Coordinates of C-alpha atoms and ligand atoms in Angstrom, one line a residue:
M20 CA 43.9 -40.3 -6.8
A21 CA 45.1 -37.2 -6.0
K22 CA 43.3 -33.7 -7.2
Q23 CA 45.0 -32.4 -10.4
Y24 CA 44.5 -28.3 -11.0
D25 CA 46.9 -25.8 -13.4
V26 CA 48.2 -24.1 -11.4
V27 CA 48.0 -23.9 -6.9
V28 CA 48.3 -20.6 -5.3
I29 CA 49.9 -21.1 -2.2
G30 CA 48.6 -18.1 -0.1
A31 CA 46.0 -15.3 0.3
G32 CA 47.5 -12.6 0.5
P33 CA 47.2 -9.6 -2.5
A34 CA 49.5 -11.2 -4.6
G35 CA 48.7 -14.8 -4.2
Y36 CA 44.6 -13.3 -4.4
H37 CA 45.7 -11.1 -6.8
A38 CA 47.7 -14.4 -9.4
A39 CA 45.0 -16.4 -9.0
I40 CA 42.0 -14.0 -10.1
R41 CA 44.4 -13.8 -12.9
A42 CA 44.9 -17.4 -13.1
A43 CA 41.4 -18.5 -13.9
Q44 CA 41.3 -14.7 -16.1
N45 CA 42.8 -16.4 -18.6
G46 CA 41.7 -20.2 -18.1
F47 CA 43.3 -21.9 -15.8
K48 CA 41.7 -24.0 -13.0
T49 CA 43.1 -22.9 -10.0
A50 CA 43.4 -23.7 -6.5
V51 CA 44.0 -21.3 -4.0
I52 CA 46.2 -22.8 0.2
D53 CA 45.2 -20.1 2.8
G54 CA 45.0 -21.4 6.9
F55 CA 44.7 -17.7 8.0
I56 CA 42.5 -17.5 10.9
G57 CA 40.6 -14.0 11.0
A58 CA 38.6 -12.0 13.1
E59 CA 35.6 -14.5 15.2
G60 CA 38.4 -17.4 15.0
K61 CA 37.1 -17.9 10.9
P62 CA 39.3 -18.8 7.9
A63 CA 39.3 -15.3 5.8
L64 CA 40.8 -14.6 2.5
G65 CA 43.4 -10.8 2.0
G66 CA 46.1 -13.2 3.7
T67 CA 48.0 -9.4 6.2
C68 CA 46.2 -6.6 4.5
L69 CA 43.5 -7.6 4.8
N70 CA 42.8 -8.6 7.7
V71 CA 45.9 -6.2 9.5
G72 CA 47.7 -5.3 7.6
C73 CA 47.3 -1.9 5.2
I74 CA 43.0 -2.0 5.5
P75 CA 42.7 -2.5 9.7
S76 CA 44.9 0.0 10.0
K77 CA 43.8 3.0 7.5
A78 CA 40.4 2.2 8.7
L79 CA 41.6 2.8 12.6
L80 CA 43.3 6.1 10.8
E81 CA 40.7 7.1 9.4
S82 CA 38.4 6.9 13.3
S83 CA 41.2 8.3 14.7
E84 CA 41.1 11.7 12.3
Q85 CA 38.2 12.3 12.0
Y86 CA 38.1 11.9 16.9
H87 CA 40.7 14.6 15.6
K88 CA 39.9 16.9 13.7
A89 CA 36.0 16.8 16.0
Q90 CA 37.9 17.5 19.4
H91 CA 39.9 20.1 18.0
D92 CA 40.0 21.3 14.2
L93 CA 36.3 22.0 13.8
A94 CA 36.1 25.1 15.8
A95 CA 38.9 26.9 13.1
H96 CA 35.3 26.7 10.6
G97 CA 32.6 27.4 13.5
I98 CA 31.3 24.0 14.6
L99 CA 30.8 23.8 17.7
I100 CA 30.8 20.8 20.3
D101 CA 30.2 20.6 23.2
Q102 CA 31.1 16.6 24.8
V103 CA 33.4 15.4 21.7
G104 CA 32.5 11.6 23.7
L105 CA 34.9 8.6 22.6
D106 CA 34.4 4.3 21.9
V107 CA 36.8 2.6 21.1
P108 CA 35.2 -0.6 21.1
A109 CA 33.0 1.0 18.4
M110 CA 35.9 1.7 16.6
I111 CA 37.6 -1.4 16.7
E112 CA 33.9 -3.7 15.3
R113 CA 33.1 -0.8 12.1
K114 CA 36.8 -1.8 12.0
A115 CA 36.0 -4.9 11.8
K116 CA 33.5 -4.8 9.4
V117 CA 35.1 -3.2 6.6
V118 CA 37.7 -6.4 7.4
K119 CA 34.7 -8.8 6.8
G120 CA 33.6 -6.5 3.8
L121 CA 35.9 -6.9 1.9
T122 CA 37.6 -10.4 2.8
G123 CA 34.3 -12.0 2.2
G124 CA 33.6 -9.9 -1.4
I125 CA 37.3 -12.1 -2.2
A126 CA 35.3 -15.6 -1.1
Q127 CA 33.0 -13.9 -3.9
L128 CA 35.1 -12.9 -6.3
F129 CA 37.0 -17.1 -5.9
K130 CA 33.3 -18.4 -6.2
A131 CA 32.9 -16.2 -9.5
N132 CA 36.3 -16.8 -11.2
K133 CA 35.4 -20.3 -10.2
I134 CA 38.6 -20.5 -7.6
E135 CA 38.8 -23.9 -5.7
W136 CA 39.4 -22.1 -2.0
L137 CA 41.3 -25.0 0.5
Q138 CA 40.7 -23.9 3.3
G139 CA 44.2 -24.8 5.4
H140 CA 48.2 -25.5 4.8
G141 CA 50.6 -25.5 1.3
K142 CA 53.5 -27.0 1.9
L143 CA 55.2 -27.7 -2.4
L144 CA 56.8 -30.9 -2.7
G145 CA 58.9 -30.5 -5.6
S146 CA 58.1 -29.7 -9.4
G147 CA 54.6 -29.8 -9.4
E148 CA 53.0 -31.1 -6.4
V149 CA 52.2 -30.5 -3.3
E150 CA 51.1 -31.1 0.0
F151 CA 47.5 -29.7 1.5
A152 CA 47.0 -30.1 5.4
P153 CA 43.2 -29.1 6.1
I154 CA 42.8 -27.4 9.3
K155 CA 40.8 -30.7 9.8
G156 CA 41.2 -33.9 8.7
K157 CA 44.4 -35.5 6.8
A158 CA 46.6 -33.5 4.7
E159 CA 46.8 -34.6 0.6
V160 CA 48.4 -35.0 -2.4
V161 CA 47.5 -32.0 -5.0
K162 CA 49.1 -31.7 -8.3
A163 CA 49.4 -28.3 -10.8
K164 CA 51.5 -27.7 -13.0
H165 CA 52.0 -24.6 -12.0
I166 CA 53.2 -23.8 -8.6
I167 CA 52.4 -20.8 -7.1
L168 CA 54.7 -19.0 -3.1
A169 CA 52.2 -15.9 -2.2
T170 CA 52.5 -16.9 1.8
G171 CA 53.4 -13.1 2.9
S172 CA 55.5 -12.0 5.4
K173 CA 55.3 -11.6 9.5
P174 CA 56.1 -9.3 12.0
I175 CA 59.9 -9.5 13.8
E176 CA 60.5 -10.6 17.1
I177 CA 63.2 -9.2 18.7
D178 CA 64.7 -10.7 22.1
A179 CA 64.4 -7.3 23.4
A180 CA 61.1 -7.4 24.1
P181 CA 59.3 -10.5 23.9
L182 CA 55.8 -10.2 23.2
D183 CA 52.7 -11.3 25.7
G184 CA 49.8 -10.4 23.9
E185 CA 48.5 -7.8 26.9
R186 CA 51.0 -5.6 27.0
I187 CA 53.3 -6.0 24.9
V188 CA 52.4 -6.7 21.2
D189 CA 53.1 -6.3 17.8
S190 CA 51.6 -4.5 14.6
T191 CA 48.2 -6.9 15.0
G192 CA 47.9 -6.5 18.3
A193 CA 47.7 -3.1 18.3
L194 CA 44.9 -2.7 15.8
E195 CA 42.8 -4.2 18.5
F196 CA 43.6 -2.3 22.1
Q197 CA 39.9 -2.0 23.6
D198 CA 41.2 1.5 25.7
V199 CA 44.2 4.2 24.5
P200 CA 46.5 4.0 26.6
K201 CA 47.8 7.0 29.2
R202 CA 51.2 6.4 27.9
L203 CA 52.6 4.6 25.2
G204 CA 55.9 3.0 23.6
V205 CA 56.4 2.0 19.9
I206 CA 60.2 0.3 18.9
G207 CA 60.9 1.5 16.0
A208 CA 59.1 4.6 14.1
G209 CA 59.5 2.8 10.2
V210 CA 55.3 3.2 8.8
I211 CA 54.3 0.8 10.6
G212 CA 55.2 2.4 13.9
L213 CA 54.9 5.7 12.5
E214 CA 50.9 4.0 10.9
M215 CA 50.2 2.7 14.3
G216 CA 51.5 5.6 16.5
S217 CA 49.7 8.0 15.1
V218 CA 45.9 6.5 15.7
W219 CA 46.8 5.8 19.4
S220 CA 48.5 9.5 20.0
R221 CA 45.2 11.1 17.4
L222 CA 43.0 8.9 20.3
G223 CA 44.9 11.0 23.3
A224 CA 47.6 8.2 24.7
K225 CA 51.5 10.4 25.1
V226 CA 53.5 8.6 22.4
V227 CA 57.1 8.4 22.0
L228 CA 58.3 6.0 18.9
L229 CA 61.7 4.6 20.0
E230 CA 64.5 4.4 16.5
A231 CA 67.2 2.6 16.4
Q232 CA 69.1 5.0 14.0
D233 CA 70.1 8.3 13.6
S234 CA 68.2 9.3 10.2
F235 CA 64.1 9.5 10.9
L236 CA 62.6 7.5 8.3
A237 CA 65.8 6.7 5.9
P238 CA 64.5 6.3 3.2
V239 CA 63.2 8.9 1.9
D240 CA 63.7 11.8 0.2
A241 CA 65.8 14.4 3.2
Q242 CA 63.6 17.6 2.4
C243 CA 60.2 15.2 3.4
S244 CA 61.4 14.3 5.9
R245 CA 62.9 16.5 7.7
D246 CA 58.7 18.2 6.8
A247 CA 57.7 15.8 8.3
Y248 CA 59.7 15.3 11.5
R249 CA 58.5 18.4 12.0
Q250 CA 55.2 17.9 11.8
F251 CA 55.0 14.7 14.4
T252 CA 56.9 16.2 16.7
K253 CA 54.9 19.2 16.6
Q254 CA 51.5 16.3 16.7
G255 CA 53.4 15.7 20.2
L256 CA 54.9 12.8 18.9
D257 CA 58.0 12.0 21.0
I258 CA 60.1 10.6 18.6
R259 CA 63.7 10.2 19.8
L260 CA 66.1 8.7 17.3
G261 CA 69.5 6.6 17.0
A262 CA 67.9 4.4 20.6
R263 CA 67.6 1.5 20.5
V264 CA 65.9 -1.1 22.7
T265 CA 67.7 -3.5 24.9
S266 CA 65.1 -4.7 27.3
V267 CA 62.2 -3.7 28.9
N268 CA 61.8 -4.3 32.3
A269 CA 57.8 -5.8 33.1
G270 CA 56.2 -4.2 36.3
K271 CA 54.0 -2.7 37.4
N272 CA 55.0 -0.2 34.2
L273 CA 56.6 -1.4 30.9
S274 CA 60.1 -0.2 31.7
V275 CA 62.2 -0.2 28.2
H276 CA 65.3 0.2 28.2
Y277 CA 67.6 1.6 25.6
E278 CA 70.8 2.7 24.1
D279 CA 71.7 6.4 22.8
K280 CA 74.1 8.9 22.4
D281 CA 74.8 10.0 26.0
G282 CA 74.3 7.0 27.4
K283 CA 72.1 4.1 29.3
Q284 CA 68.0 4.9 29.4
S285 CA 65.3 4.5 29.8
V286 CA 61.3 4.8 28.8
Q287 CA 57.8 4.4 31.6
V288 CA 54.4 2.9 29.6
D289 CA 52.2 1.6 30.1
K290 CA 52.3 -0.4 26.3
L291 CA 53.9 -1.4 24.0
I292 CA 54.4 -1.7 19.8
V293 CA 56.6 -3.3 18.7
A294 CA 57.5 -2.4 14.4
V295 CA 61.1 -3.3 14.2
G296 CA 60.1 -4.3 10.5
R297 CA 58.1 -7.9 8.9
R298 CA 60.4 -11.0 7.2
P299 CA 58.9 -13.1 4.8
Q300 CA 57.1 -16.6 5.7
T301 CA 58.5 -19.2 5.2
D302 CA 58.1 -21.7 8.0
G303 CA 57.1 -25.0 7.0
L304 CA 57.0 -23.7 3.4
A305 CA 59.2 -26.3 1.2
A306 CA 60.3 -29.7 1.9
D307 CA 63.6 -30.1 1.9
E308 CA 63.3 -32.3 -1.3
A309 CA 62.1 -29.5 -3.0
N310 CA 65.6 -28.2 -2.6
L311 CA 63.0 -24.5 -3.4
L312 CA 66.2 -21.9 -2.6
I313 CA 66.1 -19.4 0.1
D314 CA 68.3 -16.0 0.1
E315 CA 70.6 -15.7 2.5
R316 CA 67.7 -12.7 4.4
G317 CA 65.7 -15.7 3.7
F318 CA 63.9 -14.5 1.0
V319 CA 62.4 -16.8 -1.6
H320 CA 65.2 -16.0 -4.4
V321 CA 63.5 -15.4 -7.8
D322 CA 64.7 -13.7 -11.1
E323 CA 63.1 -10.4 -12.4
Q324 CA 60.3 -12.7 -13.8
C325 CA 58.8 -13.6 -10.2
R326 CA 60.3 -17.8 -10.9
T327 CA 61.9 -19.7 -8.6
N328 CA 65.2 -22.5 -8.5
I329 CA 62.7 -25.2 -9.6
P330 CA 61.0 -25.6 -13.2
G331 CA 57.6 -24.5 -13.2
V332 CA 57.1 -23.2 -9.0
Y333 CA 57.2 -19.2 -8.7
A334 CA 56.6 -17.0 -5.3
V335 CA 55.3 -13.8 -5.4
G336 CA 54.5 -11.3 -2.9
D337 CA 57.4 -9.6 0.4
V338 CA 57.9 -13.3 0.8
V339 CA 60.1 -12.3 -2.3
R340 CA 63.1 -9.4 -2.1
G341 CA 61.7 -5.2 -2.9
P342 CA 59.5 -4.0 -0.9
M343 CA 56.7 -4.7 1.3
L344 CA 54.1 -3.5 -0.1
A345 CA 50.5 -4.8 -1.3
H346 CA 50.2 -3.1 -4.8
K347 CA 53.9 -4.6 -5.3
G348 CA 53.4 -8.2 -4.8
M349 CA 49.7 -8.0 -6.6
E350 CA 51.4 -7.0 -9.7
E351 CA 54.5 -10.0 -9.7
G352 CA 51.1 -12.0 -8.9
I353 CA 49.0 -10.2 -11.7
M354 CA 52.5 -10.6 -14.3
V355 CA 53.3 -14.6 -13.3
A356 CA 49.9 -15.6 -14.1
D357 CA 49.9 -13.7 -17.7
L358 CA 53.7 -15.0 -18.0
I359 CA 52.6 -18.8 -17.5
A360 CA 49.5 -17.7 -20.0
D361 CA 51.9 -17.5 -23.3
K362 CA 51.1 -13.2 -22.9
Y363 CA 52.7 -9.8 -21.2
G364 CA 53.9 -9.4 -18.1
H365 CA 56.1 -7.2 -16.1
V366 CA 56.8 -5.3 -13.2
N367 CA 58.5 -1.6 -13.3
Y368 CA 59.9 -1.7 -9.9
D369 CA 61.5 1.8 -10.7
S370 CA 57.9 3.0 -10.8
V371 CA 56.5 1.5 -7.2
P372 CA 54.8 4.1 -5.1
W373 CA 56.0 4.0 -1.7
V374 CA 53.3 6.0 1.3
I375 CA 52.7 6.7 5.0
Y376 CA 48.9 7.0 5.9
T377 CA 50.0 9.8 9.2
H378 CA 49.0 12.7 8.7
P379 CA 50.5 14.1 6.3
E380 CA 51.3 11.9 4.6
I381 CA 54.0 11.0 2.6
A382 CA 54.6 9.5 -1.0
W383 CA 56.7 9.1 -3.2
V384 CA 58.1 7.2 -6.7
G385 CA 61.0 6.7 -8.3
K386 CA 65.2 7.7 -6.2
T387 CA 65.5 11.1 -3.4
E388 CA 67.3 13.2 -3.9
Q389 CA 70.6 11.7 -1.4
A390 CA 70.1 8.4 -4.0
L391 CA 70.6 10.5 -7.0
K392 CA 74.1 12.7 -5.8
A393 CA 75.7 9.4 -4.0
A394 CA 74.3 8.1 -7.5
G395 CA 76.3 11.0 -9.6
V396 CA 73.2 11.5 -11.6
P397 CA 72.7 14.5 -13.2
Y398 CA 69.7 16.8 -12.3
K399 CA 67.5 19.8 -11.8
A400 CA 64.5 19.8 -8.4
G401 CA 61.6 21.7 -8.0
S402 CA 59.3 22.7 -5.4
F403 CA 56.1 23.7 -3.9
S404 CA 54.6 23.3 -0.1
F405 CA 51.1 23.1 0.4
A406 CA 50.9 26.5 1.7
A407 CA 50.7 28.7 -1.6
N408 CA 47.9 26.3 -3.0
G409 CA 43.8 28.0 -2.0
R410 CA 42.6 24.1 -1.7
A411 CA 44.7 23.1 0.8
L412 CA 43.9 26.3 3.1
A413 CA 40.4 25.5 1.8
M414 CA 40.8 22.4 3.1
D415 CA 42.7 23.7 6.6
Q416 CA 46.7 21.2 5.9
S417 CA 48.5 23.6 4.7
G418 CA 51.9 21.3 6.0
G419 CA 54.1 19.4 3.6
L420 CA 55.3 20.4 0.2
V421 CA 55.5 18.6 -3.2
K422 CA 58.8 18.0 -5.0
V423 CA 59.9 17.2 -8.5
I424 CA 63.1 15.8 -9.8
A425 CA 64.5 15.1 -13.0
H426 CA 66.8 14.5 -15.3
A427 CA 68.9 17.1 -15.6
E428 CA 69.4 17.0 -19.4
T429 CA 66.5 15.1 -20.5
D430 CA 64.6 16.8 -18.0
R431 CA 63.2 12.8 -17.1
L432 CA 61.2 12.4 -14.4
L433 CA 63.2 10.4 -11.7
G434 CA 61.2 11.3 -8.4
V435 CA 59.1 12.5 -7.4
H436 CA 58.4 13.4 -3.2
I437 CA 55.2 14.9 -2.0
V438 CA 54.5 14.9 2.0
G439 CA 51.1 17.1 3.3
P440 CA 46.9 15.8 2.0
M441 CA 45.9 13.2 0.1
A442 CA 49.8 12.4 -0.3
S443 CA 48.0 8.5 -1.4
E444 CA 45.7 10.0 -4.4
L445 CA 47.8 12.4 -5.6
I446 CA 51.3 9.5 -5.9
A447 CA 49.5 8.7 -9.1
E448 CA 50.0 11.1 -11.0
A449 CA 53.7 10.7 -10.9
V450 CA 54.3 7.0 -11.3
V451 CA 51.8 6.9 -14.4
T452 CA 54.3 9.8 -16.0
M453 CA 57.2 7.8 -14.8
E454 CA 55.9 5.4 -16.0
F455 CA 55.3 6.7 -19.3
G456 CA 58.7 7.8 -19.9
G457 CA 57.3 11.7 -18.9
S458 CA 59.0 14.6 -18.2
A459 CA 59.5 17.9 -15.3
E460 CA 58.1 19.4 -19.0
D461 CA 54.9 17.4 -19.6
L462 CA 53.7 17.3 -16.1
G463 CA 54.7 20.9 -15.6
R464 CA 52.2 21.3 -19.2
I465 CA 49.0 18.7 -18.0
I466 CA 46.0 21.1 -16.9
H467 CA 45.2 20.6 -13.7
A468 CA 42.6 21.4 -12.4
H469 CA 41.2 23.9 -9.6
P470 CA 41.0 24.5 -7.4
T471 CA 43.1 21.5 -6.3
L472 CA 46.1 19.6 -4.2
S473 CA 47.4 17.8 -7.8
E474 CA 47.9 22.0 -8.6
S475 CA 51.1 21.5 -6.3
V476 CA 52.5 18.4 -8.8
H477 CA 52.2 20.8 -11.5
E478 CA 54.2 24.0 -10.2
A479 CA 56.8 21.4 -8.2
A480 CA 57.0 20.4 -11.7
L481 CA 57.2 24.0 -13.3
S482 CA 59.2 24.5 -11.0
V483 CA 62.4 22.2 -11.9
H484 CA 62.9 25.3 -14.6
K485 CA 62.3 28.3 -12.1
Q486 CA 58.8 28.9 -14.1
A487 CA 56.3 27.9 -11.3
I488 CA 53.2 31.4 -11.8
H489 CA 52.9 31.1 -6.8
K490 CA 55.9 31.1 -6.6
A491 CA 59.5 32.5 -6.3
N492 CA 60.7 31.1 -8.2
Ligands
FAD11 P1 50.7 -11.6 3.0 O1 48.9 -10.6 2.5 O2 51.5 -11.6 4.1 O3 49.6 -13.1 3.1 C1 50.3 -14.7 2.4 C2 49.1 -15.1 3.2 O4 49.5 -16.8 3.2 C3 48.0 -15.3 4.4 O5 47.5 -15.6 5.0 C4 49.6 -17.1 5.6 O6 48.5 -16.7 6.4 C5 49.2 -17.6 4.5 N1 50.8 -18.2 4.2 C6 51.4 -18.5 5.0 N2 52.2 -19.8 5.1 C7 51.4 -20.4 4.6 C8 51.6 -22.2 4.4 N3 52.2 -23.0 4.0 N4 50.6 -22.8 3.3 C9 49.1 -21.7 2.9 N5 48.9 -20.4 3.4 C10 50.4 -19.8 4.2 N6 51.4 -2.7 2.7 C11 51.1 -1.9 1.0 O7 50.4 -1.5 0.0 N7 49.8 -0.4 1.4 C12 50.0 -0.1 3.7 O8 48.5 0.6 3.8 C13 50.3 -1.2 4.4 N8 49.5 -0.7 5.5 C14 51.1 -2.1 6.8 C15 49.5 -2.0 7.8 C16 50.0 -3.2 8.2 C17 49.8 -3.2 10.0 C18 50.7 -4.7 8.4 C19 51.1 -5.4 9.1 C20 51.3 -4.3 6.9 C21 50.6 -3.0 5.9 N9 51.1 -3.4 4.6 C22 50.4 -2.0 3.6 C23 52.4 -4.4 4.1 C24 50.9 -5.7 3.7 O9 50.8 -5.9 4.2 C25 51.9 -6.4 2.4 O10 52.8 -5.7 1.4 C26 51.2 -7.6 2.0 O11 49.7 -7.6 2.9 C27 51.6 -9.1 1.1 O12 51.2 -9.5 0.6 P2 51.6 -11.2 0.2 O13 50.6 -11.9 -1.0 O14 53.3 -11.7 -0.2 O15 51.2 -11.7 1.8
AMP12 P1 59.9 -1.0 8.7 O1 61.4 -1.7 8.7 O2 60.2 0.2 8.1 O3 58.9 -1.7 9.5 O4 60.7 -0.2 10.6 C1 61.4 -1.1 11.0 C2 61.5 0.5 11.9 O5 62.6 -0.6 14.0 C3 63.7 0.1 11.7 O6 63.8 2.0 11.0 C4 64.6 -0.3 12.3 O7 66.1 0.9 12.6 C5 64.1 0.1 14.3 N1 63.8 -0.9 14.3 C6 64.9 -2.7 15.1 N2 65.2 -2.6 16.1 C7 65.2 -2.1 16.9 C8 65.7 -1.5 18.7 N3 65.7 -2.5 18.7 N4 64.8 -0.2 19.1 C9 65.1 1.3 18.5 N5 64.8 0.3 16.7 C10 64.5 -0.8 16.2

């Protein structure tokens, strides 16, 4: 007889495992199908994010920042180190340990919540039915009242630069270099390209980023992206905008050919990272008879509450519309698991924070100034520079700014944009304020500890009404 569950989730990335844990908390008999093969060739939970995405990239960003600091920044603190060495395999090994700890932690959580992990491939057959093909053995049909698709995304590959797994790699390969390439090319100066480029640049590679678009970080508030661009180029990142890669010749060197406003160009590198975006993972996800609706961009079609066109089948995370961010998928997973338990569930897509974990970090929530201008929304903006923040100066991290944008009539927060130290953490306050419908005045009236970086958020909010204290408004 077919195995029977209340909830079957396909995919154990952040969206899927959050859905599964909340479903189990809600009293549902839950199974998760996932066939990801992680480090050491063993199945691992956590999907892209834990195995080859958010976590390993942050581990390497941290290590490379420490190395860079030891080499360049400690002398200013009066700390003199004779020689700073680099052991890349040890760095990669530390990253693998962090990943292993976290993926193992999800396995423990599954046990604690009595969630069954079915290791293999899942395919939707239709309402209430999934085919489960184990990594080894025969496929079987499992039944579930509710099915949640959470199969995530994959790196986009381009014909101009076919991956060879050695010298031309995607973001996964870029997390595994065993030594520092002398010259590194990165195609795409988006979030992943900038993070990976930063890691290897801090470790000593000469990095060139080739970005097809004319503007730098188009989704970021223009004032912040300008500031970040200035800081990145000062660090030595060679960011070439309006540069569309057309082909790569793999000889002794890699010759990367691209076109920009001046015509055909090329650059020689030793390794090349292709970071041109990600696409939803729907290959083999549903049988044709299931008639799962996929939209024109390849995402599983869902409504506001992540219902697909098939009764009892939901989809969450990178495989559906919206930003490809782990926390967006997590919240969708929780929403769906609560909705099927007849509880309240919602995701406020207007207050999803974004973070780029470079140096400086870039974080934002809500609308950019350019988007508000284009939409004709009346607004007021205030900003505050970290150069006037005591804690930032004490940390030697005084680059960047906080910008707060509020509605000109209601003063309600419309967007907060940060470039600078710990922007990833500072943005949380802005998200909370926006979620509660708070105003710039609210943020300006909240007590912020002194001296902290968060005082810059406070001052930027005060600056909306030209009342910042440490600034000539
Ligand atoms: P995934 O994490 O992609 O998980 C999907 C899982 O489903 C995988 O395990 C896959 O093997 C499995 N699967 C797919 N099809 C099937 C099938 N048919 N049967 C069984 N299993 C299947 N986001 C952030 O928010 N912050 C960051 O700092 C960040 N950094 C990143 C850095 C890098 C280098 C990369 C590549 C991504 C980063 N992201 C970051 C994006 C983040 O990883 C994704 O948004 C997130 O992983 C999406 O979660 P998900 O659960 O939808 O899918
Ligand atoms: P993201 O979507 O943040 O991962 O960024 C991917 C970036 O890659 C986008 O900014 C694209 O403009 C860029 N891109 C895509 N194709 C090419 C190409 N052939 N050459 C250079 N940049 C590209």
